Amino acid sequence: MTANRPPESSPYPTEPPETSPYRVGRTRAVLRTVAMVSCLPYIGLKAAWMAGGRVGIPDGSPLLDGGTVLRVANGVTVLMDAAVIVLALLLTRPWGRRVPAWLLVVPMWVASGLLLPIMTGFPLQLLVRLLGGGDGRPVGEGASEPFLDPWVFGVVYGGFIVQGLALGALFALYARDRWGRLWQGRLRDLPESPTTPALRATAVAAALAALLPGIAHLLWAAGSTAGLNAGRAADRTNDFYVLEAVNLLFVVVTVVGVLLLAFRRTGRLPLRLPLVLVWAGSAEMACWGGWLSIAALMGAGEAADLPTAAMTVTYAGQVLAGALVATLGAYFFAERAAADSALPATATTAGGPVLAPASASAPAAPTASAVSAPSSGSRVS
C-alpha cells in the first residue's frame, strides 16, 4: 500500500537558488555621481585649451607658447582625469568585482599619489593666506609671470579635492568588502615568516632612500635655495614653502609606516594604521616625485629653468623610496592572502569569527582562487 504515498523530497536542491540582483547603496551611488561630476570642470578646461581657446589664460602666460608639446600634455592629463570616471564605475558596478586586483590597485595607487598633495597642500595654502601669510599673488601662481587666472586654481584644485574624497571613500568601501580580512588584527598578531628578514631589509633600504629627499624638502621648506635652479628660487612664494612642507610630511609618513610594518615594535596598534601610512606615503613619494620630474623637464624652456642635479636626485630618490615601499606592501598582502587561503572559511557572529560548518554553503577549505571577501585565495585579486 505504497502507491498513495507522496514522493519523498530530495535533500538536494534540483535548481540553483536565485541570486539577488546587484544593487548599489545610496551612499555609493551618491559618491559615484560626485566623483564623476567633479571631473567635468577640469576636462572642460583642457578640451577648450586643446581646441585653441584661451579661457582662464591671461596675456603673457607661458601656456600661450606651449605648442604641440603642451597640447599632447593636455591630452594626457584629460585621459588621466577621465580614468577617475572609469574607476568610479568599476568600484560600484558588478563587473568591477571580477577585475583582477592589480588592474584596480595600481590606478588607485597612482591617483592617490597625484591627488593627496593637492588635497593637503591647497587647503593649507588657503589657510596660510587667511592667517595673513599671503604675498598678493593667487594661490598656485609664481612670482615671475602670470600663469592662469586666479579662479582657475580654485575650480581645478577644488575639483581634484572632491575627486579624491569621493574616489577614496568608494575605494575604502570596495576594499573592505573584497579584501577586509587581510588587514584585520593588530601588529602584534602578525606571525614571523621566512620573508620577514627580507621585508625588514627592504624597509631599511626604503628609509635610507627617503633620507635625501627628506633633507632636501626640509631645507627648501625652511627657506634654503641650495640645489634649486634659478627660476625656481626666484619664484618661491609662501605656496612653495607649504608644498615643500607637505612633501616632507609624506616622507615622514612613508618612513614611519614602513618601519612600523616591518619591525612591529608597537604591537597594540591596529594593522590598518601602518598600511594606510604605507599606501599614502609610497603613492605620494613615487607618483608625485615622478610628476615633479616630468614637470621640471617640460618647463625647462630656458637655462634658468633646467632642473639641477640636486633636484633630479631628490625626485629620483622619492620615486625609488616610494617604489620600494609599494613593493614591500605588495609582498606583504600576497603573503597574507597565501596564509589566509590555508585557513578554514569563517563565518562572522556577534561574538566574532567562528569556523563555518562543513555543510555550510561556503567550503570549509577555500581553494587557491582569488581573494574576495568573505572567501580568500592564495593571491590578492
CSV table of C-alpha atoms in Angstrom, one decimal:
chain,number,residue,atom,x,y,z
A,1,MET,CA,0.0,0.0,0.0
A,2,THR,CA,2.7,2.5,-1.0
A,3,ALA,CA,1.1,3.7,-4.2
A,4,ASN,CA,-0.7,6.6,-2.5
A,5,ARG,CA,2.4,7.7,-0.5
A,6,PRO,CA,3.7,11.2,-1.6
A,7,PRO,CA,7.1,11.1,-3.1
A,8,GLU,CA,10.0,11.8,-0.8
A,9,SER,CA,11.6,15.2,-1.3
A,10,SER,CA,15.2,15.1,-2.3
A,11,PRO,CA,17.6,16.5,0.3
A,12,TYR,CA,19.5,18.2,-2.5
A,13,PRO,CA,18.1,21.2,-4.5
A,14,THR,CA,17.2,20.5,-8.1
A,15,GLU,CA,17.6,24.1,-9.2
A,16,PRO,CA,20.2,26.6,-8.2
A,17,PRO,CA,18.9,29.3,-5.8
A,18,GLU,CA,18.0,32.6,-7.3
A,19,THR,CA,20.7,35.2,-6.8
A,20,SER,CA,19.6,38.7,-5.8
A,21,PRO,CA,20.3,41.4,-8.3
A,22,TYR,CA,23.3,43.6,-7.7
A,23,ARG,CA,22.3,46.8,-6.1
A,24,VAL,CA,24.4,49.9,-5.2
A,25,GLY,CA,23.6,51.6,-1.9
A,26,ARG,CA,22.5,55.2,-1.9
A,27,THR,CA,25.8,56.2,-0.3
A,28,ARG,CA,27.9,54.6,-3.1
A,29,ALA,CA,25.6,55.9,-5.8
A,30,VAL,CA,26.0,59.5,-4.5
A,31,LEU,CA,29.8,59.2,-4.1
A,32,ARG,CA,30.0,57.8,-7.7
A,33,THR,CA,28.0,60.7,-9.1
A,34,VAL,CA,30.0,63.3,-7.1
A,35,ALA,CA,33.3,61.7,-8.4
A,36,MET,CA,32.2,61.8,-12.0
A,37,VAL,CA,30.7,65.3,-11.9
A,38,SER,CA,33.8,66.7,-10.2
A,39,CYS,CA,35.9,65.7,-13.3
A,40,LEU,CA,33.9,67.9,-15.7
A,41,PRO,CA,35.4,71.3,-14.9
A,42,TYR,CA,39.0,70.1,-15.5
A,43,ILE,CA,38.2,68.1,-18.6
A,44,GLY,CA,36.2,71.0,-20.0
A,45,LEU,CA,39.0,73.5,-19.5
A,46,LYS,CA,41.6,71.2,-21.0
A,47,ALA,CA,39.3,70.4,-24.0
A,48,ALA,CA,38.9,74.2,-24.6
A,49,TRP,CA,42.6,74.7,-24.5
A,50,MET,CA,43.3,71.9,-26.9
A,51,ALA,CA,40.8,73.4,-29.3
A,52,GLY,CA,42.6,76.7,-29.2
A,53,GLY,CA,40.6,78.5,-26.6
A,54,ARG,CA,42.1,80.9,-24.0
A,55,VAL,CA,39.6,80.7,-21.2
A,56,GLY,CA,41.4,81.3,-17.9
A,57,ILE,CA,44.7,82.0,-19.6
A,58,PRO,CA,45.9,85.7,-19.2
A,59,ASP,CA,48.1,87.6,-21.7
A,60,GLY,CA,51.8,86.8,-21.3
A,61,SER,CA,51.2,83.3,-19.9
A,62,PRO,CA,53.8,80.7,-21.0
A,63,LEU,CA,50.9,78.4,-21.8
A,64,LEU,CA,50.2,80.5,-24.9
A,65,ASP,CA,53.6,79.4,-26.3
A,66,GLY,CA,53.3,75.7,-25.4
A,67,GLY,CA,52.7,74.4,-29.0
A,68,THR,CA,52.4,70.8,-29.8
A,69,VAL,CA,54.1,69.6,-26.6
A,70,LEU,CA,51.5,71.4,-24.4
A,71,ARG,CA,48.6,70.0,-26.5
A,72,VAL,CA,49.9,66.5,-26.0
A,73,ALA,CA,50.4,67.1,-22.3
A,74,ASN,CA,46.8,68.4,-22.1
A,75,GLY,CA,45.5,65.3,-23.9
A,76,VAL,CA,47.4,63.0,-21.5
A,77,THR,CA,46.0,64.8,-18.4
A,78,VAL,CA,42.5,64.7,-19.8
A,79,LEU,CA,42.8,60.9,-20.1
A,80,MET,CA,44.2,60.7,-16.6
A,81,ASP,CA,41.2,62.6,-15.2
A,82,ALA,CA,38.8,60.6,-17.4
A,83,ALA,CA,40.2,57.5,-15.7
A,84,VAL,CA,38.6,58.7,-12.5
A,85,ILE,CA,35.2,58.2,-14.1
A,86,VAL,CA,36.2,54.7,-15.1
A,87,LEU,CA,37.4,53.9,-11.6
A,88,ALA,CA,34.2,55.3,-10.1
A,89,LEU,CA,32.2,52.9,-12.3
A,90,LEU,CA,34.5,50.0,-11.6
A,91,LEU,CA,34.1,50.5,-7.8
A,92,THR,CA,30.3,50.5,-8.0
A,93,ARG,CA,29.3,48.1,-10.8
A,94,PRO,CA,29.0,44.2,-10.6
A,95,TRP,CA,31.7,43.7,-13.2
A,96,GLY,CA,34.1,45.6,-11.0
A,97,ARG,CA,34.1,42.7,-8.6
A,98,ARG,CA,35.7,40.5,-11.2
A,99,VAL,CA,38.5,42.8,-12.2
A,100,PRO,CA,42.0,41.5,-11.2
A,101,ALA,CA,43.4,43.2,-8.2
A,102,TRP,CA,46.4,44.8,-9.9
A,103,LEU,CA,44.2,46.3,-12.6
A,104,LEU,CA,42.3,48.3,-9.9
A,105,VAL,CA,45.0,48.8,-7.2
A,106,VAL,CA,47.7,50.3,-9.5
A,107,PRO,CA,45.5,53.1,-10.9
A,108,MET,CA,44.1,53.8,-7.5
A,109,TRP,CA,47.6,54.0,-6.1
A,110,VAL,CA,48.7,56.4,-8.8
A,111,ALA,CA,45.5,58.5,-8.3
A,112,SER,CA,46.2,58.7,-4.6
A,113,GLY,CA,49.8,59.8,-5.2
A,114,LEU,CA,48.7,62.6,-7.6
A,115,LEU,CA,45.7,63.8,-5.6
A,116,LEU,CA,47.0,63.6,-2.0
A,117,PRO,CA,49.5,66.5,-2.3
A,118,ILE,CA,46.7,68.7,-3.7
A,119,MET,CA,44.2,67.6,-1.2
A,120,THR,CA,46.6,68.6,1.7
A,121,GLY,CA,48.6,71.4,0.1
A,122,PHE,CA,45.9,73.6,-1.4
A,123,PRO,CA,43.8,73.9,1.8
A,124,LEU,CA,46.9,74.7,3.7
A,125,GLN,CA,47.8,77.4,1.2
A,126,LEU,CA,44.4,78.9,1.6
A,127,LEU,CA,44.7,78.7,5.4
A,128,VAL,CA,48.1,80.5,5.3
A,129,ARG,CA,46.6,83.3,3.3
A,130,LEU,CA,43.6,83.6,5.7
A,131,LEU,CA,46.1,83.9,8.5
A,132,GLY,CA,47.8,86.8,6.8
A,133,GLY,CA,50.7,84.9,5.2
A,134,GLY,CA,49.8,85.7,1.6
A,135,ASP,CA,52.0,87.6,-0.7
A,136,GLY,CA,49.5,89.2,-3.0
A,137,ARG,CA,49.5,86.6,-5.7
A,138,PRO,CA,46.9,83.9,-6.4
A,139,VAL,CA,47.4,80.5,-4.8
A,140,GLY,CA,49.4,78.4,-7.2
A,141,GLU,CA,50.9,81.3,-9.2
A,142,GLY,CA,54.6,82.1,-9.0
A,143,ALA,CA,56.3,85.4,-8.8
A,144,SER,CA,57.7,85.9,-12.3
A,145,GLU,CA,54.8,86.0,-14.8
A,146,PRO,CA,51.1,85.3,-14.8
A,147,PHE,CA,50.2,81.6,-15.5
A,148,LEU,CA,46.5,81.2,-15.1
A,149,ASP,CA,43.6,83.5,-14.0
A,150,PRO,CA,43.0,83.2,-10.2
A,151,TRP,CA,39.6,81.5,-10.5
A,152,VAL,CA,41.1,78.6,-12.4
A,153,PHE,CA,43.1,77.3,-9.4
A,154,GLY,CA,40.1,77.2,-7.2
A,155,VAL,CA,37.9,75.4,-9.8
A,156,VAL,CA,40.6,72.9,-10.8
A,157,TYR,CA,42.1,72.1,-7.3
A,158,GLY,CA,38.6,72.2,-5.7
A,159,GLY,CA,37.5,69.6,-8.3
A,160,PHE,CA,40.6,67.5,-7.5
A,161,ILE,CA,39.9,67.6,-3.8
A,162,VAL,CA,36.3,66.4,-4.3
A,163,GLN,CA,37.5,63.7,-6.7
A,164,GLY,CA,40.0,62.5,-4.1
A,165,LEU,CA,37.4,62.4,-1.3
A,166,ALA,CA,34.7,60.6,-3.3
A,167,LEU,CA,37.0,58.2,-5.0
A,168,GLY,CA,38.9,57.4,-1.8
A,169,ALA,CA,35.6,56.7,0.0
A,170,LEU,CA,34.4,54.4,-2.8
A,171,PHE,CA,37.7,52.5,-2.8
A,172,ALA,CA,37.7,52.1,1.0
A,173,LEU,CA,34.2,50.6,0.9
A,174,TYR,CA,35.1,48.3,-2.1
A,175,ALA,CA,38.4,47.2,-0.4
A,176,ARG,CA,36.6,46.4,2.9
A,177,ASP,CA,34.1,44.2,1.1
A,178,ARG,CA,36.7,42.4,-1.1
A,179,TRP,CA,39.9,42.3,1.0
A,180,GLY,CA,38.8,43.3,4.5
A,181,ARG,CA,40.2,40.1,6.1
A,182,LEU,CA,43.7,40.9,5.1
A,183,TRP,CA,44.2,43.9,7.4
A,184,GLN,CA,42.2,42.7,10.4
A,185,GLY,CA,44.0,42.4,13.8
A,186,ARG,CA,46.9,44.2,15.4
A,187,LEU,CA,50.6,44.5,14.6
A,188,ARG,CA,51.5,42.1,17.5
A,189,ASP,CA,49.3,39.4,15.9
A,190,LEU,CA,51.4,39.2,12.7
A,191,PRO,CA,53.4,35.9,12.7
A,192,GLU,CA,57.0,35.7,11.8
A,193,SER,CA,57.6,34.3,8.3
A,194,PRO,CA,60.6,33.2,6.2
A,195,THR,CA,60.4,36.5,4.3
A,196,THR,CA,60.5,38.7,7.4
A,197,PRO,CA,64.2,39.4,7.2
A,198,ALA,CA,63.9,40.4,3.5
A,199,LEU,CA,60.9,42.7,4.3
A,200,ARG,CA,62.9,44.4,7.0
A,201,ALA,CA,65.9,44.8,4.8
A,202,THR,CA,63.6,46.4,2.1
A,203,ALA,CA,62.1,48.7,4.8
A,204,VAL,CA,65.6,49.9,5.8
A,205,ALA,CA,66.6,50.4,2.2
A,206,ALA,CA,63.4,52.5,1.6
A,207,ALA,CA,64.0,54.6,4.7
A,208,LEU,CA,67.6,55.3,3.6
A,209,ALA,CA,66.4,56.2,0.1
A,210,ALA,CA,63.9,58.6,1.6
A,211,LEU,CA,66.6,60.3,3.6
A,212,LEU,CA,68.0,62.5,0.8
A,213,PRO,CA,64.5,63.7,-0.4
A,214,GLY,CA,63.6,64.4,3.2
A,215,ILE,CA,66.6,66.6,3.8
A,216,ALA,CA,66.1,68.4,0.6
A,217,HIS,CA,62.5,69.2,1.3
A,218,LEU,CA,63.3,70.2,4.8
A,219,LEU,CA,65.9,72.7,3.6
A,220,TRP,CA,63.6,74.1,0.9
A,221,ALA,CA,60.7,74.4,3.3
A,222,ALA,CA,63.0,76.3,5.7
A,223,GLY,CA,63.9,78.9,3.0
A,224,SER,CA,67.2,77.5,1.7
A,225,THR,CA,67.8,77.8,-2.1
A,226,ALA,CA,70.5,75.0,-2.1
A,227,GLY,CA,70.0,72.8,-5.1
A,228,LEU,CA,67.2,74.8,-6.7
A,229,ASN,CA,67.5,76.2,-10.2
A,230,ALA,CA,67.5,80.0,-10.6
A,231,GLY,CA,63.9,80.0,-11.9
A,232,ARG,CA,62.5,78.0,-9.0
A,233,ALA,CA,64.5,80.1,-6.5
A,234,ALA,CA,63.1,83.3,-7.9
A,235,ASP,CA,59.5,82.1,-8.0
A,236,ARG,CA,59.4,81.0,-4.3
A,237,THR,CA,56.3,82.1,-2.5
A,238,ASN,CA,54.5,81.0,0.7
A,239,ASP,CA,52.7,78.5,-1.5
A,240,PHE,CA,56.1,77.0,-2.4
A,241,TYR,CA,57.0,76.6,1.3
A,242,VAL,CA,53.7,75.0,2.1
A,243,LEU,CA,54.1,72.4,-0.7
A,244,GLU,CA,57.7,71.6,0.4
A,245,ALA,CA,56.4,71.1,3.9
A,246,VAL,CA,53.7,68.8,2.6
A,247,ASN,CA,56.4,66.8,0.6
A,248,LEU,CA,58.4,66.5,3.8
A,249,LEU,CA,55.3,65.3,5.7
A,250,PHE,CA,54.7,62.5,3.3
A,251,VAL,CA,58.4,61.4,3.5
A,252,VAL,CA,57.9,61.1,7.3
A,253,VAL,CA,54.6,59.3,6.8
A,254,THR,CA,56.3,56.8,4.5
A,255,VAL,CA,59.2,56.1,6.7
A,256,VAL,CA,57.1,55.7,9.9
A,257,GLY,CA,54.6,53.4,8.1
A,258,VAL,CA,57.1,51.1,6.6
A,259,LEU,CA,59.2,50.8,9.7
A,260,LEU,CA,56.1,50.1,11.8
A,261,LEU,CA,55.0,47.4,9.4
A,262,ALA,CA,58.4,45.7,9.2
A,263,PHE,CA,59.6,45.8,12.8
A,264,ARG,CA,56.3,45.9,14.7
A,265,ARG,CA,57.7,47.5,17.8
A,266,THR,CA,54.3,49.0,18.8
A,267,GLY,CA,52.2,45.9,18.9
A,268,ARG,CA,48.9,47.4,20.1
A,269,LEU,CA,48.4,49.5,17.0
A,270,PRO,CA,45.8,48.2,14.6
A,271,LEU,CA,47.3,46.7,11.4
A,272,ARG,CA,45.4,49.1,9.2
A,273,LEU,CA,47.2,52.2,10.5
A,274,PRO,CA,50.7,51.4,9.1
A,275,LEU,CA,49.1,50.0,6.0
A,276,VAL,CA,47.3,53.3,5.4
A,277,LEU,CA,50.5,55.2,6.0
A,278,VAL,CA,52.4,52.9,3.6
A,279,TRP,CA,49.7,53.3,0.9
A,280,ALA,CA,49.5,57.1,1.2
A,281,GLY,CA,53.2,57.8,1.7
A,282,SER,CA,54.5,55.4,-1.1
A,283,ALA,CA,52.0,56.7,-3.6
A,284,GLU,CA,52.8,60.4,-2.9
A,285,MET,CA,56.5,59.9,-3.0
A,286,ALA,CA,56.7,57.7,-6.1
A,287,CYS,CA,53.9,59.3,-8.2
A,288,TRP,CA,54.4,62.9,-7.2
A,289,GLY,CA,58.1,62.6,-7.4
A,290,GLY,CA,57.7,61.3,-11.0
A,291,TRP,CA,55.3,64.1,-11.8
A,292,LEU,CA,57.7,66.8,-10.5
A,293,SER,CA,60.5,65.3,-12.6
A,294,ILE,CA,58.3,65.4,-15.8
A,295,ALA,CA,57.0,68.9,-15.0
A,296,ALA,CA,60.6,70.2,-14.4
A,297,LEU,CA,61.8,68.8,-17.7
A,298,MET,CA,58.7,70.1,-19.7
A,299,GLY,CA,59.1,73.6,-18.1
A,300,ALA,CA,62.7,73.9,-18.9
A,301,GLY,CA,62.4,76.3,-21.8
A,302,GLU,CA,65.3,78.4,-20.6
A,303,ALA,CA,68.6,77.6,-18.9
A,304,ALA,CA,67.4,79.0,-15.6
A,305,ASP,CA,64.5,76.5,-15.6
A,306,LEU,CA,66.6,73.4,-16.2
A,307,PRO,CA,66.4,71.1,-13.1
A,308,THR,CA,69.7,71.0,-11.2
A,309,ALA,CA,71.4,67.8,-10.3
A,310,ALA,CA,70.2,68.1,-6.7
A,311,MET,CA,66.5,68.4,-7.9
A,312,THR,CA,66.9,65.4,-10.2
A,313,VAL,CA,68.4,63.3,-7.5
A,314,THR,CA,65.8,64.4,-5.0
A,315,TYR,CA,62.9,63.5,-7.2
A,316,ALA,CA,64.6,60.2,-8.3
A,317,GLY,CA,65.1,59.4,-4.6
A,318,GLN,CA,61.4,60.0,-4.0
A,319,VAL,CA,60.4,57.6,-6.8
A,320,LEU,CA,62.9,55.0,-5.6
A,321,ALA,CA,61.7,55.1,-2.0
A,322,GLY,CA,58.1,55.1,-2.9
A,323,ALA,CA,58.6,52.1,-5.3
A,324,LEU,CA,60.4,50.1,-2.6
A,325,VAL,CA,57.7,50.7,-0.1
A,326,ALA,CA,55.0,49.8,-2.6
A,327,THR,CA,56.9,46.6,-3.4
A,328,LEU,CA,57.1,45.7,0.3
A,329,GLY,CA,53.4,46.3,0.7
A,330,ALA,CA,52.5,44.1,-2.3
A,331,TYR,CA,54.6,41.2,-1.0
A,332,PHE,CA,53.0,41.7,2.5
A,333,PHE,CA,49.5,41.4,1.1
A,334,ALA,CA,50.4,38.5,-1.1
A,335,GLU,CA,51.8,36.7,1.9
A,336,ARG,CA,48.7,37.5,4.0
A,337,ALA,CA,46.5,36.2,1.2
A,338,ALA,CA,48.5,33.0,1.0
A,339,ALA,CA,48.3,32.4,4.7
A,340,ASP,CA,44.6,33.2,4.7
A,341,SER,CA,44.0,30.6,2.0
A,342,ALA,CA,45.3,27.9,4.3
A,343,LEU,CA,42.7,28.6,6.9
A,344,PRO,CA,39.2,27.2,7.1
A,345,ALA,CA,36.4,29.5,5.9
A,346,THR,CA,34.9,31.5,8.7
A,347,ALA,CA,31.5,32.9,9.5
A,348,THR,CA,31.1,36.0,11.5
A,349,THR,CA,28.9,36.1,14.5
A,350,ALA,CA,28.2,38.7,17.2
A,351,GLY,CA,30.9,37.3,19.3
A,352,GLY,CA,33.5,37.3,16.5
A,353,PRO,CA,34.6,34.9,13.7
A,354,VAL,CA,33.8,31.2,14.1
A,355,LEU,CA,34.6,28.2,11.9
A,356,ALA,CA,31.8,27.6,9.4
A,357,PRO,CA,30.4,24.0,9.4
A,358,ALA,CA,31.3,21.7,6.6
A,359,SER,CA,27.7,21.7,5.4
A,360,ALA,CA,27.6,25.5,5.0
A,361,SER,CA,27.3,27.0,1.6
A,362,ALA,CA,30.9,28.2,1.8
A,363,PRO,CA,33.5,25.4,1.5
A,364,ALA,CA,35.4,24.5,4.7
A,365,ALA,CA,38.8,24.9,3.0
A,366,PRO,CA,38.9,27.6,0.3
A,367,THR,CA,40.8,26.8,-2.9
A,368,ALA,CA,43.7,28.8,-4.3
A,369,SER,CA,41.4,31.2,-6.1
A,370,ALA,CA,41.2,34.9,-6.0
A,371,VAL,CA,40.8,36.6,-2.6
A,372,SER,CA,37.3,38.1,-2.4
A,373,ALA,CA,35.6,38.6,0.9
A,374,PRO,CA,34.3,36.6,2.7
A,375,SER,CA,36.4,33.8,1.0
A,376,SER,CA,40.0,34.2,0.1
A,377,GLY,CA,42.8,32.7,-2.0
A,378,SER,CA,46.5,32.4,-2.5
A,379,ARG,CA,46.8,35.7,-4.2
A,380,VAL,CA,45.1,39.1,-3.9
A,381,SER,CA,42.6,39.6,-6.7
